[in-house]
Coordinates of C-alpha atoms in Angstrom, one line a residue:
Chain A
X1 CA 101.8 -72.0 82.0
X2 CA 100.9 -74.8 84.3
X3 CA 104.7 -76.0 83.8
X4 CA 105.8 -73.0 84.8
X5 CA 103.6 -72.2 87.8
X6 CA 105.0 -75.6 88.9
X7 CA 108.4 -74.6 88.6
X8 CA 108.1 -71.2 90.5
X9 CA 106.5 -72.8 93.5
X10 CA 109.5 -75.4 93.6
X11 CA 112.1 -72.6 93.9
X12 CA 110.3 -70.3 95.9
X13 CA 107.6 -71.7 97.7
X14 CA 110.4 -72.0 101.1
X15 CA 111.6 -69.2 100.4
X16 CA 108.7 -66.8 100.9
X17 CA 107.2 -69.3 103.8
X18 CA 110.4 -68.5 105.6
X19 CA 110.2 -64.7 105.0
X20 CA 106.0 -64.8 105.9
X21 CA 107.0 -67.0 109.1
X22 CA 108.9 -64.0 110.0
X23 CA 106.0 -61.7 109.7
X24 CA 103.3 -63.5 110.9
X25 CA 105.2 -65.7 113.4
X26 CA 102.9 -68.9 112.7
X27 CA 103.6 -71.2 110.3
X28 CA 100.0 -72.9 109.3
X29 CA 98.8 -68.7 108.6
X30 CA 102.5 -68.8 106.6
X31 CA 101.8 -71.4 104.4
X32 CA 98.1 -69.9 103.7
X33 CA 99.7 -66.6 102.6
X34 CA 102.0 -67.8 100.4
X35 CA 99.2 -70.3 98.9
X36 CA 97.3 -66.8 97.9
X37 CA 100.3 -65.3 96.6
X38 CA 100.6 -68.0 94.3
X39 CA 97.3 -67.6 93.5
X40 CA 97.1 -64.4 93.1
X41 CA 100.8 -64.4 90.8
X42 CA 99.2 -67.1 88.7
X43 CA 95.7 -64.9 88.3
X44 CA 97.6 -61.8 87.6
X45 CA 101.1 -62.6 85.8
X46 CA 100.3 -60.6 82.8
X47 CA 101.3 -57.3 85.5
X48 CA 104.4 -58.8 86.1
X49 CA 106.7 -56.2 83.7
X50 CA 110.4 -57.5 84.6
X51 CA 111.4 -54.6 85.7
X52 CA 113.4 -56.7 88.7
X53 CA 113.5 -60.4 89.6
X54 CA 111.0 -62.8 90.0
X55 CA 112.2 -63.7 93.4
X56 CA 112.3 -59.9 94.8
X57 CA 108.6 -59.4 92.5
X58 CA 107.3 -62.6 94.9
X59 CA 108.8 -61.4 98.0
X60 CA 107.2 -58.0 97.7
X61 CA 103.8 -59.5 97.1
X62 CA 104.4 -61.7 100.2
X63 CA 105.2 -58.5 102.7
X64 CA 102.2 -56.8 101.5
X65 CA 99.9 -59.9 102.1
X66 CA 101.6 -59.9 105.6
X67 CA 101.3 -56.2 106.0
X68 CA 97.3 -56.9 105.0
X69 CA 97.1 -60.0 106.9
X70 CA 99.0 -58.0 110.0
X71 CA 96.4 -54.8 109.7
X72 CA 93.4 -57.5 109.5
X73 CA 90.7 -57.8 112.7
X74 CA 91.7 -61.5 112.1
X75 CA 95.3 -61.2 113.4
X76 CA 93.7 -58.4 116.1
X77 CA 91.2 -60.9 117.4
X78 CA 93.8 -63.9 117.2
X79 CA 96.3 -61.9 119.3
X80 CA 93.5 -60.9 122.2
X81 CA 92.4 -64.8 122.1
X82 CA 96.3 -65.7 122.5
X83 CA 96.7 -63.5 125.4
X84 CA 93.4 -64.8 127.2
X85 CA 94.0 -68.5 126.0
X86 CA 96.6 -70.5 123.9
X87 CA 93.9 -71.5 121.2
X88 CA 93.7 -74.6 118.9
X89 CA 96.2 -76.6 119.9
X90 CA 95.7 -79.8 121.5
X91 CA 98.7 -81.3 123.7
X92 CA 100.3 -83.2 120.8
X93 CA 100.1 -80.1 118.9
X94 CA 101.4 -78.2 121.7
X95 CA 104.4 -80.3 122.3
X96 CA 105.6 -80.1 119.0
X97 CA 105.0 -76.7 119.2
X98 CA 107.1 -75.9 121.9
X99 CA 110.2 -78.2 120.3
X100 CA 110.3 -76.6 118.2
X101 CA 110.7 -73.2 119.5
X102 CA 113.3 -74.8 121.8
X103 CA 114.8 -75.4 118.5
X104 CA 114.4 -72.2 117.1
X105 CA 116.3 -70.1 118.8
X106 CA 117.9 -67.4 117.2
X107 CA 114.5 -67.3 115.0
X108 CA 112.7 -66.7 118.3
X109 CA 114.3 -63.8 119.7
X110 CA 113.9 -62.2 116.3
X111 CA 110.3 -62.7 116.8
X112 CA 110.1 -60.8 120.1
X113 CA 110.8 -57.9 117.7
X114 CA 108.5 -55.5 116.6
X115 CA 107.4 -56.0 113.4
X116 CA 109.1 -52.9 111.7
X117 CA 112.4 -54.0 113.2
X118 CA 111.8 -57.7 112.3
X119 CA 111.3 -57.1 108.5
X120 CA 114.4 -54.6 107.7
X121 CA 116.7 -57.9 110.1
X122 CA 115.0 -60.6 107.9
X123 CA 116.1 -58.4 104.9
X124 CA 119.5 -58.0 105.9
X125 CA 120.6 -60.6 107.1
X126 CA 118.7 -63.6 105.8
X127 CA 117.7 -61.9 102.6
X128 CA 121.2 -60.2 101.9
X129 CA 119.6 -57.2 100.4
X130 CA 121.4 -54.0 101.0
X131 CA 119.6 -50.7 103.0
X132 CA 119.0 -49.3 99.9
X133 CA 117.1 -52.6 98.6
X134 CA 115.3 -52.6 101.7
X135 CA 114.2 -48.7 101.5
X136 CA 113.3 -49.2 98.1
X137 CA 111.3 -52.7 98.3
X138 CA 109.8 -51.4 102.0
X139 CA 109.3 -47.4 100.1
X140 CA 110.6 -45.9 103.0
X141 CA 113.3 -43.4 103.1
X142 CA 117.6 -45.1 103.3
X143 CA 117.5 -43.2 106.9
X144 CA 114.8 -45.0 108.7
X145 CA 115.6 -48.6 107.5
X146 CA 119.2 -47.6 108.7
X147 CA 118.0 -46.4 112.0
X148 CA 115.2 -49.3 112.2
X149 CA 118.6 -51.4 111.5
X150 CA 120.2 -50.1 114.3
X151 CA 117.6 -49.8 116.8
X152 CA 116.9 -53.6 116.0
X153 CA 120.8 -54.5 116.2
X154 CA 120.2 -53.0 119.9
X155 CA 117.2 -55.3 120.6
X156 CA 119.2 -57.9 119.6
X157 CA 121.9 -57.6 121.4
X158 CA 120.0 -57.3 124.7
X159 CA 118.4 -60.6 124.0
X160 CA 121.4 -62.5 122.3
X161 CA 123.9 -61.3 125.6
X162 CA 124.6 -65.3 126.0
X163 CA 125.9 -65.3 122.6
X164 CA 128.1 -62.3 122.3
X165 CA 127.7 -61.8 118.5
X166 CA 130.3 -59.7 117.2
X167 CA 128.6 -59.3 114.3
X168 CA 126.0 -57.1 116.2
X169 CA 128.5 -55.5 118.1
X170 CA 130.8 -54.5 115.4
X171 CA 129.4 -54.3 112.2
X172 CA 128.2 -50.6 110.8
X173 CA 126.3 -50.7 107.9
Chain B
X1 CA 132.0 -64.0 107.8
X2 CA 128.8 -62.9 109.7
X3 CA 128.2 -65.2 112.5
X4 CA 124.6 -64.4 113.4
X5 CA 123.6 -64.2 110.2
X6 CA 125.2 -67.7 109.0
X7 CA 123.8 -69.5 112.1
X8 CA 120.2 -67.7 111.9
X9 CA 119.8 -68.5 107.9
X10 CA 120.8 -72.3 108.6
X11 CA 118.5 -72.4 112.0
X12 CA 115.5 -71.2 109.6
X13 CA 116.3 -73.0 106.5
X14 CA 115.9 -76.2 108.4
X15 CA 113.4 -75.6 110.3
X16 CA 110.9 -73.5 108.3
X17 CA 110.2 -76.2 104.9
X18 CA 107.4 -76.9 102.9
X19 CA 106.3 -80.5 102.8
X20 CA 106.9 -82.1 99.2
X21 CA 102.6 -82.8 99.8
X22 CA 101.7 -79.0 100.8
X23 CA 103.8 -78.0 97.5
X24 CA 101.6 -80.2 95.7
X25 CA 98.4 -79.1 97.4
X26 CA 98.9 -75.5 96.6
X27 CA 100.1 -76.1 93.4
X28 CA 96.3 -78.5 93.1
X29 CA 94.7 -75.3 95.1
X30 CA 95.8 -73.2 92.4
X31 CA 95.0 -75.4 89.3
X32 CA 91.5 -75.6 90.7
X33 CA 90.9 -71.8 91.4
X34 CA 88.2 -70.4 89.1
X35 CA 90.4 -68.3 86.5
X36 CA 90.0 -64.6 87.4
X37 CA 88.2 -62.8 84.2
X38 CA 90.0 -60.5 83.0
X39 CA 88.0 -57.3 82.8
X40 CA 88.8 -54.4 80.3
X41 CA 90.5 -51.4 81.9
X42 CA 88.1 -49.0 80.3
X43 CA 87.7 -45.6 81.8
X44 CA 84.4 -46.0 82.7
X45 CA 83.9 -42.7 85.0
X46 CA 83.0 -40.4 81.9
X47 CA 80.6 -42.3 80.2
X48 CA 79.0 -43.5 83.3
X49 CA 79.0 -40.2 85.6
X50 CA 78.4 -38.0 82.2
X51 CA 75.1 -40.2 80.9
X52 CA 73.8 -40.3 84.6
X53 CA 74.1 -36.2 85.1
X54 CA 72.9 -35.9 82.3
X55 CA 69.5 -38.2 82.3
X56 CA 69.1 -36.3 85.8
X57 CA 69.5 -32.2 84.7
X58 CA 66.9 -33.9 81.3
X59 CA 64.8 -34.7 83.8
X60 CA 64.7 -31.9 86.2
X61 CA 64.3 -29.3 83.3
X62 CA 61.3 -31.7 82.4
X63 CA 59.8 -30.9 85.9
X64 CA 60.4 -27.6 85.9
X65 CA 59.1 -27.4 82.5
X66 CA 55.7 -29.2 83.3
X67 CA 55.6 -27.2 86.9
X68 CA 56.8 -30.1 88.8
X69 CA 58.7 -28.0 91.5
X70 CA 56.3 -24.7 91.5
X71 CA 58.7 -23.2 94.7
X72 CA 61.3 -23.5 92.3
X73 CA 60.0 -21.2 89.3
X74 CA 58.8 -18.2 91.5
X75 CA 59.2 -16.8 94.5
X76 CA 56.9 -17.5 98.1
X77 CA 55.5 -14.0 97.3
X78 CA 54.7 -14.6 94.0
X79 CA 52.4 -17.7 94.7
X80 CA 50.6 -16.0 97.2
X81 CA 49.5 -13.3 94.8
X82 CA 49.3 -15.3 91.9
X83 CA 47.9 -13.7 88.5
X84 CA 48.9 -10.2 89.6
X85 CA 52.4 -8.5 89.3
X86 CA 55.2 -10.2 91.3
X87 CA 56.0 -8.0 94.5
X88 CA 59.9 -7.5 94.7
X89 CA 61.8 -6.0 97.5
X90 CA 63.8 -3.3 96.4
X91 CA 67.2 -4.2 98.3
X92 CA 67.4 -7.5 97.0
X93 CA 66.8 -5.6 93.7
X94 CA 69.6 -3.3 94.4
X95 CA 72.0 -6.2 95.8
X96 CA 71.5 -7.6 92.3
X97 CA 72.6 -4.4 90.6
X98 CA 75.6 -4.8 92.9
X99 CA 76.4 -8.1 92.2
X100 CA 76.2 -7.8 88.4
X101 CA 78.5 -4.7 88.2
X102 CA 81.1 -6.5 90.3
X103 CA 80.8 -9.6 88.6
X104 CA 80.9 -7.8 85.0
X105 CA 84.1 -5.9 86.3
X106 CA 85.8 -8.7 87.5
X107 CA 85.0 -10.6 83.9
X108 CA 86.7 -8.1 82.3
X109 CA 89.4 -7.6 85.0
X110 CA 90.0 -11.6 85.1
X111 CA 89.7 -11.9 80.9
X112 CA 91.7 -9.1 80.6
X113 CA 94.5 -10.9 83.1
X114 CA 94.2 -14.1 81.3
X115 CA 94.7 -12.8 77.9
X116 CA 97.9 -11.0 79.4
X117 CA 99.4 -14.1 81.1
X118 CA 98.4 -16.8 79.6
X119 CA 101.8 -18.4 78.1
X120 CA 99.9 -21.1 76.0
X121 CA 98.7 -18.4 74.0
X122 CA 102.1 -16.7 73.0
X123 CA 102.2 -17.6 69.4
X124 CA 98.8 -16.6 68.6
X125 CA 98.1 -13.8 66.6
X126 CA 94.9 -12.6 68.4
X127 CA 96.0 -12.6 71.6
X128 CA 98.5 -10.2 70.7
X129 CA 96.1 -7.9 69.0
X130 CA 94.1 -7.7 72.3
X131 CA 97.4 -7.8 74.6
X132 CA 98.5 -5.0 72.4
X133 CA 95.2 -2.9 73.1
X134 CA 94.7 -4.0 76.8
X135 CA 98.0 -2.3 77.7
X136 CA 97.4 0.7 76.1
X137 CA 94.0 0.7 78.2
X138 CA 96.0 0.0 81.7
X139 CA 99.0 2.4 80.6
X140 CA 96.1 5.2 80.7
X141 CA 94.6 4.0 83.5
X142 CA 90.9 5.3 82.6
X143 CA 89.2 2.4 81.9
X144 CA 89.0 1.8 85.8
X145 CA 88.6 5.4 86.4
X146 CA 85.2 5.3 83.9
X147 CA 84.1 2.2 84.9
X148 CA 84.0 2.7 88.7
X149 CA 82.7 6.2 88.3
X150 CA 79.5 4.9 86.1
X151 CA 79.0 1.7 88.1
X152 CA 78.5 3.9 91.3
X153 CA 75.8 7.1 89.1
X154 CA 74.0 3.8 88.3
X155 CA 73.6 3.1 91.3
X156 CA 72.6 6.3 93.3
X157 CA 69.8 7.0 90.1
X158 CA 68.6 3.8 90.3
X159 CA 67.8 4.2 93.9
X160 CA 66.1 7.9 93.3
X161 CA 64.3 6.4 90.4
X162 CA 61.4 5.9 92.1
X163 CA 61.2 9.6 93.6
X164 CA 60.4 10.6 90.3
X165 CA 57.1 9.2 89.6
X166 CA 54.4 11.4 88.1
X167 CA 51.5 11.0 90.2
X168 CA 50.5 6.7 89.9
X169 CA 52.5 6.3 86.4
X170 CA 56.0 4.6 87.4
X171 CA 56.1 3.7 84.4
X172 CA 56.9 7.3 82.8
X173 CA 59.0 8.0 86.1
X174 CA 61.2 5.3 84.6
X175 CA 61.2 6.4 81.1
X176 CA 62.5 9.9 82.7
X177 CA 65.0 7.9 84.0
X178 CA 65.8 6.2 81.5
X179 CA 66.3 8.8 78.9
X180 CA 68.3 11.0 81.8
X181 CA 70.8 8.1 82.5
X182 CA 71.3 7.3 78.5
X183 CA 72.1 11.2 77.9
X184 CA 74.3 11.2 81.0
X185 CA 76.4 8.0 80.3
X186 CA 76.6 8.8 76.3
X187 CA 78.4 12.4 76.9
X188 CA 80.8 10.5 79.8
X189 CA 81.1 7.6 77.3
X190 CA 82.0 9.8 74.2
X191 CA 84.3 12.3 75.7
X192 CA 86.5 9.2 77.5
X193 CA 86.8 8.0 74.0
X194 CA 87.2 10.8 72.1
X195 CA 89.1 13.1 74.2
X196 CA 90.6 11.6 77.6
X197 CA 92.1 8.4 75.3
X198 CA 92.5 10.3 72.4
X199 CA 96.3 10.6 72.6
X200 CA 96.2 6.8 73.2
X201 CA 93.9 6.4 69.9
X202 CA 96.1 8.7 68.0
X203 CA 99.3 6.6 69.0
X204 CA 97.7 3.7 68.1
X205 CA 96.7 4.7 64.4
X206 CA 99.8 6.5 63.7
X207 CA 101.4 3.2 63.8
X208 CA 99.2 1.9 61.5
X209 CA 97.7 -0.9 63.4
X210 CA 93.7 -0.6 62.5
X211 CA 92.6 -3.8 63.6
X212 CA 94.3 -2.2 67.2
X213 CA 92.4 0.6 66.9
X214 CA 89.1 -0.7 65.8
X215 CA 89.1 -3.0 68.6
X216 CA 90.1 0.3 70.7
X217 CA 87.0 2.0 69.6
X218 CA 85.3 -1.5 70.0
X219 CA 86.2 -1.6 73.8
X220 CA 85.1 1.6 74.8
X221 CA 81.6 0.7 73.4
X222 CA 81.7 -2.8 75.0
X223 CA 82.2 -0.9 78.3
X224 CA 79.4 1.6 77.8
X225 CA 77.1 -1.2 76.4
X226 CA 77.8 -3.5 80.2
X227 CA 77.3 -0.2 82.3
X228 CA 74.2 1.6 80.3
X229 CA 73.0 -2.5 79.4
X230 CA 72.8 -2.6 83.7
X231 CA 71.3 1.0 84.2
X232 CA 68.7 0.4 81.2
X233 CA 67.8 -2.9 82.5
X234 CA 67.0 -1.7 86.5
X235 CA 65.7 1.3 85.9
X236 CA 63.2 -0.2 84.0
X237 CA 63.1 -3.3 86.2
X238 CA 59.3 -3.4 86.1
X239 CA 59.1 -4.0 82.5
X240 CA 62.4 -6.0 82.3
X241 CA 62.6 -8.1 85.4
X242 CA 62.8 -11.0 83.3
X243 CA 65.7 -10.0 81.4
X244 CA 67.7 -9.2 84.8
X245 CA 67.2 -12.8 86.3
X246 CA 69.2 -13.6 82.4
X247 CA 72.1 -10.9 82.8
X248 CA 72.8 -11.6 86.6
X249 CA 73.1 -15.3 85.9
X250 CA 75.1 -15.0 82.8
X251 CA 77.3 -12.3 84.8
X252 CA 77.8 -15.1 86.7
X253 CA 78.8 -17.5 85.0
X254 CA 81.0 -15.5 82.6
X255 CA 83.0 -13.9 86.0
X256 CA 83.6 -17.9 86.7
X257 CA 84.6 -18.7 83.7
X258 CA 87.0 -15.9 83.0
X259 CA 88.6 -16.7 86.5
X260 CA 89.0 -20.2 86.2
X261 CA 90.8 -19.6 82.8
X262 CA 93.1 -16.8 84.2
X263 CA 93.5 -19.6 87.2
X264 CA 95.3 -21.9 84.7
X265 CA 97.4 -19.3 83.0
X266 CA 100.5 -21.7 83.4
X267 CA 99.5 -24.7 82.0
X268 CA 99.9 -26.0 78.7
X269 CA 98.3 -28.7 76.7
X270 CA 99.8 -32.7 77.5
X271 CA 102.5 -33.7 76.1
X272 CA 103.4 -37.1 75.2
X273 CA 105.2 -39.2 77.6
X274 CA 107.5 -41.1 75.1
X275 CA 108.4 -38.4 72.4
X276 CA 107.5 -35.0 74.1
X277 CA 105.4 -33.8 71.4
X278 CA 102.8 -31.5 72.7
X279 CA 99.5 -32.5 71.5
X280 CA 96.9 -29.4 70.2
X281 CA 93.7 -28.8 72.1
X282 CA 91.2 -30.5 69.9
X283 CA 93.3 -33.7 70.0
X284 CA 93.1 -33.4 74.0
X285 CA 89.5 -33.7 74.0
X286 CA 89.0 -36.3 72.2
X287 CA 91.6 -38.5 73.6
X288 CA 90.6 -37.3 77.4
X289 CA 86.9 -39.3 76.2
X290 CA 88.8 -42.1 74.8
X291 CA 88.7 -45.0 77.6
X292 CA 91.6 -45.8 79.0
X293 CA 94.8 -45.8 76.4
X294 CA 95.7 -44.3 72.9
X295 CA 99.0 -44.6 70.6
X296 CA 100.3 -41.4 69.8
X297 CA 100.0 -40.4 66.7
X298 CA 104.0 -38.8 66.3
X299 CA 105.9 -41.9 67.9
X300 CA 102.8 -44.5 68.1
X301 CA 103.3 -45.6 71.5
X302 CA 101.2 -46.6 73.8
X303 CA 99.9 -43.9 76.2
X304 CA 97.5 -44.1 79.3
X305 CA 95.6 -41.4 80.9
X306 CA 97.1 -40.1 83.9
X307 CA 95.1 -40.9 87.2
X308 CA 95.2 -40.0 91.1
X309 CA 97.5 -37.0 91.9
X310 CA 96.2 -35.2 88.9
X311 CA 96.7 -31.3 88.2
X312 CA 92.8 -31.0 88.7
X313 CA 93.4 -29.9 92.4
X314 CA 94.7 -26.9 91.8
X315 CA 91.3 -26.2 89.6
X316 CA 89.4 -27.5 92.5
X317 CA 91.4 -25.3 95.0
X318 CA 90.5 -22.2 92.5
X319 CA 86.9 -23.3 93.4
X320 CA 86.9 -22.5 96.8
X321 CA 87.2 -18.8 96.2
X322 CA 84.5 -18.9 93.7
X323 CA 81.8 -20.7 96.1
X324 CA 80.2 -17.6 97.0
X325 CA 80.0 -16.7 93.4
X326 CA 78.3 -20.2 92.7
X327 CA 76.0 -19.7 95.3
X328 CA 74.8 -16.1 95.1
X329 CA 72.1 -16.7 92.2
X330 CA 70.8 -20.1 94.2
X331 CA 70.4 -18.2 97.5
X332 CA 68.5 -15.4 95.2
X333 CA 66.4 -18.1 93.0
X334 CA 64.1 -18.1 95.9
X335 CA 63.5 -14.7 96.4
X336 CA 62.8 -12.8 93.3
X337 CA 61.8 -15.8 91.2
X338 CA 65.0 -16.9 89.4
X339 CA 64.3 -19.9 87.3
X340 CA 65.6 -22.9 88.2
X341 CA 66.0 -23.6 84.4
X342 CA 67.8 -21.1 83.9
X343 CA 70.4 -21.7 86.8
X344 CA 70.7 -25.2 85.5
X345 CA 71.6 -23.8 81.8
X346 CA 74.2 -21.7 84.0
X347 CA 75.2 -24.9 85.0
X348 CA 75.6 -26.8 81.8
X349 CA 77.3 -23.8 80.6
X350 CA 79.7 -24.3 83.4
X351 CA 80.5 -27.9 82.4
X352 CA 80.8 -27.3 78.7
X353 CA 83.0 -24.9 79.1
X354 CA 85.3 -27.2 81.5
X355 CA 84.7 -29.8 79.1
X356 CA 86.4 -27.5 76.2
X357 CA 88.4 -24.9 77.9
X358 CA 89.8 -26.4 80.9
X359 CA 89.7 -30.3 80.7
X360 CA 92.8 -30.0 77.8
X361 CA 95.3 -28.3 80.0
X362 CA 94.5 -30.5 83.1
X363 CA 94.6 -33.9 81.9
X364 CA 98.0 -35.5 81.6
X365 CA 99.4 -38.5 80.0
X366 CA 101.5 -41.0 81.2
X367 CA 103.2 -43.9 80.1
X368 CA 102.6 -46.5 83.1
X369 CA 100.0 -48.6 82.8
X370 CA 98.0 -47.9 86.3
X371 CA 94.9 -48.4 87.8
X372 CA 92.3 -46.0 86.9
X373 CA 90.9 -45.9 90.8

């Protein structure tokens, strides 16, 4: 079991940090989540029935840990404090900090999103799951994550003008 | 190919990494983590709720048994005059009267419906038998006729009752009473039967059904027994008032009992999730006690109580009509001394009877191994 564990958080573990960056939109809070979904996989792998892939089991546990971690007074009171203050980091900190969002850019704009329109554009297009893979693992009806898709798309393409994407332009789902 | 998408998925796949020494961490973090127990799935709602109701009604009856709650057992008038005869009002004598006729009639009415409708009781033979005679009845149309007229002469003699007291002995003035209403309701009683249903009887016997028509004859005297049981009983409240605080809360719980069974007409005892073999009543029960999960006994496969969005609502919804009903002896206890022992007997009544007659056609089985909260 311990050999296994071992293996799963090889393949995944970058994985799911990339898919809870997207949520939570800070790395350190990231790697915490996924660290509990390990956890809590490891404590609790007898539920897991194979009824679909390890991978799509792990990423829905890590959107509902977001979704938890995103309803928390944690994130609430973390958001105010950001507004008021940057807190916790200290200039080093800071500087890599903003490199790295220089870096980042297409990842950024995605993070101006709201979070509904952020998770059904992480599941498209980085995920490659289809609307009805998104509806299903999200439970929400084919319709909205359609309309979610293309209301996002929008966003997108406001923000992403320099680029000219024709994949936002063009593409119809 | 997807330009956005190719450039965004190689912009986070090298930026957003793991360190080889955060991998290890978590995987150390993990290792270290005090292994979560893991603690049986028993269904332990019945046995806990069940013993703790229980323990509680034991030991209320106890109080009221020792005189623990003396407001409870007899009314505020009654305490005052302690030792001498309990002072009732007369009109929340003759609500009583009300109430027990309309509850009695709507335990027929609602008994009647749910023998009729009930479609998990097709195949059995009885039900027919009593289908068979409860139409004849409604085809006729005199059992409501009979009823309404005696319910309503019980009423007007039990209010001039008391005009006909000899000089200080109400006692004989209700023994006149008595005897008058007896004579009255036999001759209505007997003629219904033998001449207004007659051509009904006859029908019946010609096509040589007897059990029909002995439980023909047997209905007309359960009528008259309700009615003349109610006149008997409040005419002669001063030397039965005991007795009436018994029939108005077994009226009671009867009238609930035959509505929440008429409520469920349309249900049918749990099937099995796996083979579809519909289990019997008895097996229900039992199983419905049993914490947790089972293995059929047809296909033996595991099978797991159903929780959350259970059928039970619509009982519960069925519930809200009856309130008043569940309410009226309570809001009486006080007044003319209705034991609180005996509304808790209601009570237990009440629960036995969802225990045996209702719990089997609400609880369902499933074959996904859920939560049970």
């Amino acid at each position: 079991m311990q050999h296994e564990i071992e293996h799963i958080i090889h393949t995944y573990s970058d994985y799911l940090l990339r898919v809870s960056y997207v949520y939570v939109k800070d790395e350190q809070l990231a790697e915490e989540i996924i660290q509990d979904v390990f956890l809590k996989f490891y404590q609790t792998q007898h539920q897991y029935r194979e009824d679909a892939s390890l991978k799509t089991y792990l990423v829905k546990m890590t959107i509902n840990r977001c979704h938890d971690y995103l309803r928390s007074w944690k994130n609430k009171r973390f958001i105010l404090l950001e507004k008021v203050q940057l807190i916790g980091k200290s200039h080093t900190v800071e500087k890599i900090y903003i490199e790295k969002q220089e870096r980042m850019e297409l990842t950024n704009v995605v993070l101006k999103l709201p979070v509904i329109y952020r998770e059904v554009i992480l599941l498209y297009y980085y995920e490659d799951y289809t609307t009805s893979d998104i509806a299903q693992l999200l439970e929400i009806s084919h319709s909205t994550i359609k309309s979610r898709l293309q209301r996002a798309r929008k966003e997108l393409q406001k923000q992403l003008t320099a680029y000219d994407w024709e994949v936002l332009s063009h593409e119809s789902i | 190919m997807n330009q956005f998408k190719e450039e965004w998925q190689r912009e986070l796949n090298r930026e957003v990494k793991l360190s080889s020494n955060r991998k290890l961490e978590i995987l150390r973090e993990i290792k270290n983590a005090p292994r979560k127990v893991q603690k049986s799935k028993r269904n332990w709602g019945y046995p806990v709720v069940l013993t703790s109701f229980i323990a509680l009604s034991l030991l209320f009856l106890m109080m009221n048994i020792q005189g623990g709650i003396p407001q409870g057992n007899i009314s505020p008038g009654a305490v005052m005059n302690k030792g001498e005869k309990i002072e009732v009002d007369s009109l929340q004598l003759l609500i009583c009267l009300i109430m027990m006729i309309i509850f009695q009639s709507l335990t027929l009415l609602f008994s009647a419906l749910a023998i009729m409708k009930t479609k998990r009781w097709d195949s059995n033979e009885k039900v027919q038998i009593l289908r068979t005679f409860i139409k004849t009845h409604v085809h006729y149309k005199m059992f409501h006729i009979v009823a309404v007229v005696l319910s309503l002469l019980t009423i007007i003699i039990w209010m001039v009752s008391p005009i006909i007291v000899v000089s200080n002995f109400k006692f004989i003035g209700g023994i006149i009473a008595h005897v008058f209403i007896f004579i009255f309701a036999t001759v209505i009683v007997t003629s219904y039967t033998l001449y207004i249903n007659r051509k009904a009887a006859m029908q019946i016997r010609k096509e040589k059904r007897k059990r029909t028509f002995l439980l023909f004859q047997l209905m007309s005297w359960a009528i008259s027994t309700i009615i003349l049981g109610n006149v008997l009983l409040f005419v002669t409240y001063e030397t039965s008032y005991e007795v009436i605080k018994v029939v108005i809360v077994i009226s009671q719980t009867t009238f609930l009992c035959s509505l929440l069974l008429w409520h469920e007409k349309a249900k049918n005892y749990a099937k099995c999730p796996h083979c579809n073999c519909r289990y019997n009543r008895k097996f229900v029960i039992k199983k419905s006690f049993d914490p947790y999960k089972f293995n059929c006994p047809e296909c033996a496969k595991q099978v797991y109580i159903k929780t959350g969005k259970v059928s039970s609502t619509s009982t519960s919804n069925s519930f809200y009509f009856v309130l008043p009903a569940v309410y009226f002896p309570w809001n009486l206890a006080e007044r003319i001394g209705l034991s609180y022992v005996l509304l808790s007997i209601s009570v237990f009544l009440m629960i036995l009877f969802h225990i045996v007659c209702l719990s089997p056609i609400i609880d369902k089985f499933t074959n996904e191994n859920k939560s049970q909260w």
